[in-house]
């Protein structure tokens, strides 16, 4: 007999990755809410999505054994709500919010791991006195309480620049702010958090110096476990733009142990249990400081294929098994390669897509380097600024997952793959840009 596992926003990557799970015959996977409903939608009506999902589960003739997802909000918020309704294992709604409500999370981090938390404050972008309310020093980052992929995140160096970005934030913040407010209404909130809604922002001292990495792990029966640590390589010019993930991390073992210890202190404090997490850190080697960047109550989808290449299964294994309430059956270092990467294929100027790599060109890359996967985000004829979920500085044409035996070989292989995957982008004319 197999377990029935419902996946919110099942997509092409999970279709490729899930067959690599250990004991895959034990699972029967079913889509719960479509990719278009929870990712590529203009709006995310949370109550309606919840009702639709619960109705689908009620109609299902068999047992509902687990509900999982790897997307950011609204998927990450749907998980605790749906699991609570169905009586399934998983982190509580309040524990989820203490991770992903950026202001509440900083409050809890400041109590659990104060040495890792930058100066921060909440800002109401609709307040006429917002600029005058700033208490932390310029420059700082400003971003919505709930967003992802650096959406509406800005580096602000002066009061004048803050005045320029606030109207942009006000115009776009409701897309995630409205459904996030619906989620907050379902939880018990302390007074200091209840007033900071999904239409608020957080301003934070800049901590982006040094190396960035991500700890992937899980909590089960109150015990925090490491799955792996991934290095994040950033663009030299735009330090907030990610270019590549590499696994495993090249950090010293003692630093890795520190990252796990910080995670354990925080997650234990907030009562996070029975689920995966990923935590992003900055390591400032000059000051010997570890800064906590953000916490996500889910696995990172971006890392699934590189875990498969190195460890022999995607860490979706952890996502599924913790949701079932069983010890994760995740292998370690049983993959085909010693090191793997996810390379983002980015450009930094808007334009029209004239040509993308053909299916034959992609096939040649995937055959030339076994285990490599190429995913495109663009198609011929589209304008880059029409892409959703982009950061404020670049456009992601596609991604490349590949593995090698050494870091040097990996870098050379990525460059060869890029040469084999030609894009042509026409610049905007003056008429287009108006």
Coordinates of C-alpha atoms in Angstrom, one line a residue:
X1 CA 0.0 0.0 0.0
X2 CA 1.3 3.4 -0.9
X3 CA 0.9 6.8 0.9
X4 CA -1.2 9.4 -0.9
X5 CA 0.9 12.6 -1.0
X6 CA -0.7 15.8 -2.3
X7 CA 1.7 18.4 -3.9
X8 CA 0.7 22.0 -4.1
X9 CA 1.8 23.5 -7.5
X10 CA 3.3 20.3 -8.9
X11 CA 5.5 21.3 -11.8
X12 CA 8.0 20.0 -14.4
X13 CA 10.9 20.0 -12.0
X14 CA 9.1 17.8 -9.4
X15 CA 8.0 15.5 -12.2
X16 CA 11.7 15.0 -13.0
X17 CA 12.9 14.8 -9.4
X18 CA 10.3 12.7 -7.6
X19 CA 11.1 9.5 -9.4
X20 CA 14.6 9.7 -7.8
X21 CA 13.2 9.5 -4.3
X22 CA 14.3 6.4 -2.3
X23 CA 11.5 4.0 -1.9
X24 CA 9.5 5.9 -4.5
X25 CA 7.2 2.9 -4.8
X26 CA 5.9 3.8 -1.3
X27 CA 4.3 7.1 -2.6
X28 CA 1.4 8.0 -4.8
X29 CA 1.7 11.7 -5.8
X30 CA -1.3 13.9 -6.6
X31 CA -1.5 17.6 -7.6
X32 CA -3.3 19.9 -5.2
X33 CA -4.0 23.3 -6.7
X34 CA -2.3 23.9 -10.0
X35 CA 1.1 25.6 -10.7
X36 CA -0.8 28.5 -12.4
X37 CA -3.0 29.0 -9.4
X38 CA -0.3 29.2 -6.8
X39 CA 2.7 30.5 -8.7
X40 CA 1.9 32.2 -12.1
X41 CA -1.2 34.0 -11.0
X42 CA -1.8 37.7 -10.9
X43 CA -3.6 37.4 -7.5
X44 CA -3.7 34.8 -4.7
X45 CA -7.1 34.9 -3.1
X46 CA -6.1 32.8 0.0
X47 CA -9.5 31.9 1.4
X48 CA -10.6 30.7 -2.1
X49 CA -7.5 28.7 -2.6
X50 CA -7.9 27.1 0.8
X51 CA -11.6 26.2 0.1
X52 CA -10.7 24.8 -3.3
X53 CA -8.0 22.6 -1.9
X54 CA -10.1 21.3 1.0
X55 CA -12.9 20.5 -1.4
X56 CA -10.5 18.5 -3.6
X57 CA -9.2 16.6 -0.6
X58 CA -12.7 15.9 0.6
X59 CA -13.6 14.4 -2.8
X60 CA -10.6 12.1 -2.9
X61 CA -11.7 8.5 -2.4
X62 CA -8.6 7.3 -0.5
X63 CA -6.6 8.4 2.5
X64 CA -4.9 11.8 2.6
X65 CA -1.6 11.0 4.1
X66 CA 0.5 14.2 3.5
X67 CA 0.3 17.6 2.0
X68 CA 3.6 19.1 0.7
X69 CA 4.9 22.0 -1.3
X70 CA 8.2 23.7 -2.1
X71 CA 7.0 27.1 -3.4
X72 CA 7.2 30.3 -1.5
X73 CA 4.0 32.1 -0.5
X74 CA 1.1 31.5 -0.9
X75 CA 2.1 27.8 -1.0
X76 CA 4.1 28.0 2.2
X77 CA 1.2 29.6 4.0
X78 CA -1.4 27.1 2.6
X79 CA 0.6 24.2 4.1
X80 CA 0.0 24.8 7.8
X81 CA -3.6 25.9 7.2
X82 CA -4.5 22.8 5.2
X83 CA -2.6 20.4 7.5
X84 CA -4.4 21.9 10.5
X85 CA -7.8 21.3 8.9
X86 CA -6.9 17.7 8.0
X87 CA -5.1 16.9 11.2
X88 CA -1.8 16.1 9.5
X89 CA 1.8 16.6 10.8
X90 CA 3.6 19.8 10.1
X91 CA 4.8 23.1 11.7
X92 CA 2.0 25.2 13.3
X93 CA 0.7 28.3 11.6
X94 CA 2.3 30.5 14.3
X95 CA 5.7 28.8 13.8
X96 CA 5.4 29.4 10.1
X97 CA 4.7 33.1 10.6
X98 CA 7.6 33.4 13.0
X99 CA 9.8 32.3 10.1
X100 CA 8.2 34.1 7.2
X101 CA 6.6 37.3 8.6
X102 CA 9.9 39.2 8.2
X103 CA 9.3 41.6 11.1
X104 CA 8.0 38.9 13.5
X105 CA 10.8 36.7 12.5
X106 CA 13.4 39.4 13.3
X107 CA 11.8 40.0 16.7
X108 CA 12.1 36.3 17.6
X109 CA 15.6 36.0 16.1
X110 CA 16.7 39.0 18.3
X111 CA 15.5 37.1 21.3
X112 CA 17.1 33.7 20.3
X113 CA 20.3 34.7 18.4
X114 CA 20.8 38.4 19.0
X115 CA 24.4 38.4 17.8
X116 CA 23.2 37.4 14.3
X117 CA 20.5 40.0 13.8
X118 CA 21.0 43.4 12.1
X119 CA 19.3 46.6 13.1
X120 CA 15.7 46.7 11.8
X121 CA 12.4 48.4 12.0
X122 CA 8.9 48.1 10.5
X123 CA 7.8 50.8 8.0
X124 CA 4.3 51.6 6.7
X125 CA 4.8 52.6 3.1
X126 CA 1.4 54.2 3.1
X127 CA 2.2 56.6 6.0
X128 CA 2.8 60.1 4.9
X129 CA 5.5 60.3 7.6
X130 CA 7.2 57.1 6.6
X131 CA 10.5 58.9 5.6
X132 CA 10.5 60.8 8.9
X133 CA 10.0 57.6 10.9
X134 CA 13.3 56.1 9.9
X135 CA 15.4 55.2 13.0
X136 CA 18.1 53.1 11.5
X137 CA 21.1 54.5 9.6
X138 CA 21.3 54.8 5.8
X139 CA 22.0 52.9 3.7
X140 CA 19.6 50.1 4.4
X141 CA 17.5 47.5 2.6
X142 CA 13.7 47.9 2.4
X143 CA 11.4 45.0 1.4
X144 CA 7.8 43.9 2.1
X145 CA 7.0 41.9 5.1
X146 CA 6.1 39.1 2.7
X147 CA 7.5 38.7 -0.8
X148 CA 10.1 36.6 -2.5
X149 CA 12.9 36.7 -5.1
X150 CA 13.8 40.2 -4.0
X151 CA 10.4 41.4 -5.2
X152 CA 10.1 45.1 -4.3
X153 CA 13.3 45.0 -2.4
X154 CA 15.5 48.1 -2.7
X155 CA 18.8 49.3 -1.4
X156 CA 18.1 52.8 -0.1
X157 CA 21.0 55.2 0.4
X158 CA 19.1 58.5 1.3
X159 CA 15.8 59.9 2.3
X160 CA 15.3 61.2 -1.2
X161 CA 15.8 57.7 -2.6
X162 CA 13.3 56.3 -0.1
X163 CA 10.8 58.9 -1.3
X164 CA 11.3 57.5 -4.9
X165 CA 10.8 53.8 -4.1
X166 CA 7.8 54.1 -1.7
X167 CA 5.3 54.8 -4.5
X168 CA 6.6 51.7 -6.4
X169 CA 6.2 49.6 -3.2
X170 CA 2.7 50.9 -2.6
X171 CA 1.7 50.0 -6.1
X172 CA 2.8 46.4 -6.0
X173 CA 2.8 45.4 -2.3
X174 CA -0.9 44.2 -2.3
X175 CA -0.2 41.2 -4.6
X176 CA 1.3 39.3 -1.7
X177 CA 0.1 41.6 1.1
X178 CA -3.6 40.9 0.7
X179 CA -3.4 37.1 0.9
X180 CA -0.8 37.4 3.7
X181 CA -3.2 39.5 5.7
X182 CA -5.8 36.7 5.2
X183 CA -3.3 34.2 6.7
X184 CA -2.4 36.5 9.7
X185 CA -6.2 36.7 10.5
X186 CA -6.1 32.9 11.1
X187 CA -3.4 33.0 13.7
X188 CA -3.0 34.2 17.3
X189 CA -0.7 37.3 17.1
X190 CA 1.0 39.2 19.8
X191 CA 0.1 42.9 19.9
X192 CA 3.6 44.0 18.6
X193 CA 3.0 41.9 15.5
X194 CA -0.7 42.3 14.8
X195 CA -0.3 46.0 13.8
X196 CA 2.4 45.1 11.2
X197 CA 0.4 43.8 8.3
X198 CA 1.2 42.3 4.9
X199 CA 1.1 45.9 3.6
X200 CA 4.1 46.9 5.7
X201 CA 7.8 46.7 4.9
X202 CA 10.8 46.0 7.0
X203 CA 14.0 48.1 6.8
X204 CA 17.2 46.4 7.7
X205 CA 20.8 47.3 8.2
X206 CA 23.0 46.1 5.3
X207 CA 24.6 42.7 6.1
X208 CA 25.4 41.5 2.6
X209 CA 29.2 41.6 2.9
X210 CA 31.1 38.4 2.7
X211 CA 29.9 34.9 1.8
X212 CA 26.4 33.8 1.5
X213 CA 25.2 30.2 2.2
X214 CA 22.0 28.3 2.9
X215 CA 21.4 25.6 5.5
X216 CA 18.8 23.0 4.4
X217 CA 17.5 20.9 7.3
X218 CA 14.4 19.6 9.1
X219 CA 13.0 19.3 12.6
X220 CA 11.3 16.1 13.7
X221 CA 10.2 15.3 17.3
X222 CA 11.8 18.5 18.4
X223 CA 15.3 17.5 17.0
X224 CA 17.0 19.8 14.4
X225 CA 18.8 17.9 11.7
X226 CA 21.1 19.2 8.9
X227 CA 20.6 17.9 5.3
X228 CA 23.3 20.0 3.6
X229 CA 24.8 23.5 3.3
X230 CA 24.9 25.3 -0.1
X231 CA 27.1 28.2 -1.2
X232 CA 25.5 31.1 -3.0
X233 CA 27.6 33.0 -5.5
X234 CA 26.6 36.6 -6.2
X235 CA 27.1 39.1 -9.0
X236 CA 30.1 41.4 -8.5
X237 CA 28.2 44.5 -9.6
X238 CA 24.7 43.8 -8.1
X239 CA 25.5 42.1 -4.8
X240 CA 21.9 41.1 -4.2
X241 CA 21.7 39.1 -7.5
X242 CA 22.3 35.4 -7.2
X243 CA 24.3 33.8 -10.0
X244 CA 24.9 30.3 -8.8
X245 CA 24.3 27.8 -6.0
X246 CA 27.1 25.2 -5.3
X247 CA 26.7 22.1 -3.2
X248 CA 28.4 21.0 -1.0
X249 CA 29.6 24.2 0.6
X250 CA 33.3 24.8 0.8
X251 CA 33.0 26.3 4.3
X252 CA 35.1 24.9 7.2
X253 CA 33.4 22.3 9.3
X254 CA 33.5 24.4 12.4
X255 CA 31.6 27.2 10.6
X256 CA 29.0 24.7 9.4
X257 CA 28.5 23.5 13.0
X258 CA 27.9 27.1 14.1
X259 CA 25.2 27.5 11.4
X260 CA 23.4 24.4 12.7
X261 CA 23.7 25.6 16.3
X262 CA 22.2 29.0 15.4
X263 CA 19.3 27.3 13.6
X264 CA 18.7 25.0 16.6
X265 CA 18.5 27.9 19.0
X266 CA 16.0 29.8 16.9
X267 CA 13.8 26.9 15.8
X268 CA 13.6 25.5 19.3
X269 CA 12.6 28.8 20.6
X270 CA 9.7 29.2 18.2
X271 CA 8.5 25.6 18.6
X272 CA 9.0 24.7 14.9
X273 CA 8.6 21.0 14.4
X274 CA 7.8 18.2 12.0
X275 CA 8.9 20.0 8.8
X276 CA 11.8 21.1 6.6
X277 CA 13.4 24.5 6.6
X278 CA 16.1 26.5 4.9
X279 CA 18.0 29.4 6.5
X280 CA 20.1 31.9 4.6
X281 CA 23.2 33.3 6.2
X282 CA 25.9 35.9 5.4
X283 CA 29.4 35.3 6.8
X284 CA 31.4 38.5 7.2
X285 CA 35.0 37.1 7.3
X286 CA 36.5 40.5 8.1
X287 CA 34.5 41.0 11.3
X288 CA 34.1 37.2 12.0
X289 CA 30.3 37.7 12.2
X290 CA 27.6 35.3 11.1
X291 CA 24.4 37.2 10.0
X292 CA 21.0 35.5 9.7
X293 CA 19.4 36.7 6.4
X294 CA 16.1 34.9 6.3
X295 CA 14.3 31.7 7.3
X296 CA 11.9 29.7 5.1
X297 CA 9.5 27.1 6.4
X298 CA 10.1 24.8 3.4
X299 CA 12.8 23.2 1.3
X300 CA 14.3 25.3 -1.4
X301 CA 13.1 24.1 -4.8
X302 CA 16.3 25.5 -6.3
X303 CA 18.5 23.0 -4.5
X304 CA 16.5 19.8 -5.3
X305 CA 18.4 18.8 -8.5
X306 CA 21.9 19.5 -7.0
X307 CA 21.1 17.3 -4.0
X308 CA 20.2 14.6 -6.5
X309 CA 23.5 15.0 -8.4
X310 CA 25.6 14.8 -5.2
X311 CA 23.6 12.8 -2.7
X312 CA 21.6 10.5 -4.9
X313 CA 18.1 11.8 -4.2
X314 CA 16.5 15.3 -4.2
X315 CA 15.9 16.7 -0.7
X316 CA 12.2 16.5 -1.6
X317 CA 12.7 13.2 0.2
X318 CA 12.9 15.2 3.5
X319 CA 9.9 17.3 2.5
X320 CA 7.7 14.2 1.9
X321 CA 8.9 12.0 4.7
X322 CA 8.6 14.6 7.5
X323 CA 5.0 15.4 6.2
X324 CA 4.3 11.7 6.6
X325 CA 5.7 11.7 10.1
X326 CA 8.5 9.1 9.3
X327 CA 12.3 9.6 9.6
X328 CA 13.6 10.9 6.3
X329 CA 15.2 8.3 4.1
X330 CA 17.6 10.8 2.5
X331 CA 20.9 9.3 1.2
X332 CA 24.2 11.1 1.6
X333 CA 27.0 11.4 -1.0
X334 CA 25.6 8.5 -3.1
X335 CA 25.1 10.6 -6.3
X336 CA 27.2 10.6 -9.5
X337 CA 29.2 13.8 -8.7
X338 CA 31.3 15.3 -6.0
X339 CA 30.0 18.8 -6.6
X340 CA 27.0 20.3 -8.4
X341 CA 25.6 23.7 -9.2
X342 CA 22.4 25.5 -10.2
X343 CA 23.6 28.3 -12.6
X344 CA 21.1 31.1 -13.3
X345 CA 21.3 32.4 -16.9
X346 CA 20.8 36.1 -16.3
X347 CA 20.9 39.4 -18.2
X348 CA 20.8 42.8 -16.6
X349 CA 19.0 44.9 -19.3
X350 CA 15.4 44.7 -20.4
X351 CA 14.8 43.6 -24.0
X352 CA 12.8 41.5 -26.5
X353 CA 13.6 37.8 -26.7
X354 CA 14.5 37.1 -30.3
X355 CA 15.9 33.6 -29.9
X356 CA 16.1 30.9 -27.2
X357 CA 18.1 27.6 -27.3
X358 CA 16.3 25.0 -29.4
X359 CA 15.1 21.6 -28.0
X360 CA 17.9 20.1 -30.0
X361 CA 20.5 22.4 -28.5
X362 CA 19.2 21.6 -25.0
X363 CA 19.2 17.9 -25.8
X364 CA 22.9 18.1 -26.8
X365 CA 23.9 19.8 -23.6
X366 CA 22.0 17.2 -21.5
X367 CA 23.6 14.3 -23.4
X368 CA 27.1 15.9 -23.4
X369 CA 27.0 16.1 -19.6
X370 CA 24.9 13.3 -18.1
X371 CA 22.6 14.4 -15.3
X372 CA 22.5 18.0 -16.5
X373 CA 19.1 19.7 -16.7
X374 CA 18.2 22.9 -18.6
X375 CA 15.0 24.9 -17.8
X376 CA 14.0 28.0 -19.8
X377 CA 11.9 30.8 -18.3
X378 CA 11.5 32.8 -21.6
X379 CA 10.2 32.2 -25.1
X380 CA 10.7 34.0 -28.3
X381 CA 8.8 37.2 -28.8
X382 CA 8.3 38.0 -25.1
X383 CA 9.6 41.1 -23.3
X384 CA 11.9 40.4 -20.3
X385 CA 10.1 42.8 -18.0
X386 CA 7.0 40.7 -18.3
X387 CA 8.7 37.9 -16.4
X388 CA 7.2 37.4 -12.9
X389 CA 9.2 36.9 -9.6
X390 CA 12.3 38.7 -10.8
X391 CA 14.7 40.7 -8.6
X392 CA 15.0 44.5 -9.1
X393 CA 18.2 44.3 -11.1
X394 CA 18.2 41.3 -13.6
X395 CA 16.1 38.9 -15.6
X396 CA 16.5 35.1 -15.4
X397 CA 16.4 33.6 -18.9
X398 CA 16.7 30.1 -17.5
X399 CA 18.6 27.8 -15.2
X400 CA 21.2 25.1 -15.6
X401 CA 21.7 22.2 -13.2
X402 CA 24.9 20.3 -13.6
X403 CA 27.6 18.3 -11.7
X404 CA 31.3 17.6 -11.9
X405 CA 34.2 16.1 -9.9
X406 CA 36.0 19.3 -8.9
X407 CA 35.0 23.0 -8.6
X408 CA 37.4 23.9 -11.4
X409 CA 35.8 21.3 -13.7
X410 CA 32.4 22.6 -12.7
X411 CA 33.1 26.2 -13.7
X412 CA 34.6 25.1 -17.0
X413 CA 31.6 22.9 -17.7
X414 CA 29.1 25.7 -17.0
X415 CA 30.9 28.0 -19.4
X416 CA 30.8 25.3 -22.1
X417 CA 27.1 24.8 -21.5
X418 CA 26.5 28.5 -21.8
X419 CA 28.2 28.5 -25.2
X420 CA 26.0 25.6 -26.3
X421 CA 22.8 27.5 -25.2
X422 CA 22.6 30.7 -27.3
X423 CA 20.1 33.4 -26.4
X424 CA 19.5 36.5 -28.5
X425 CA 18.0 39.5 -26.8
X426 CA 17.2 42.7 -28.8
X427 CA 17.5 45.9 -26.8
X428 CA 14.4 48.0 -26.3
X429 CA 13.9 50.9 -28.7
X430 CA 13.2 54.3 -27.3
X431 CA 9.5 53.8 -28.2
X432 CA 9.4 50.5 -26.3
X433 CA 10.8 52.0 -23.2
X434 CA 8.4 54.9 -22.9

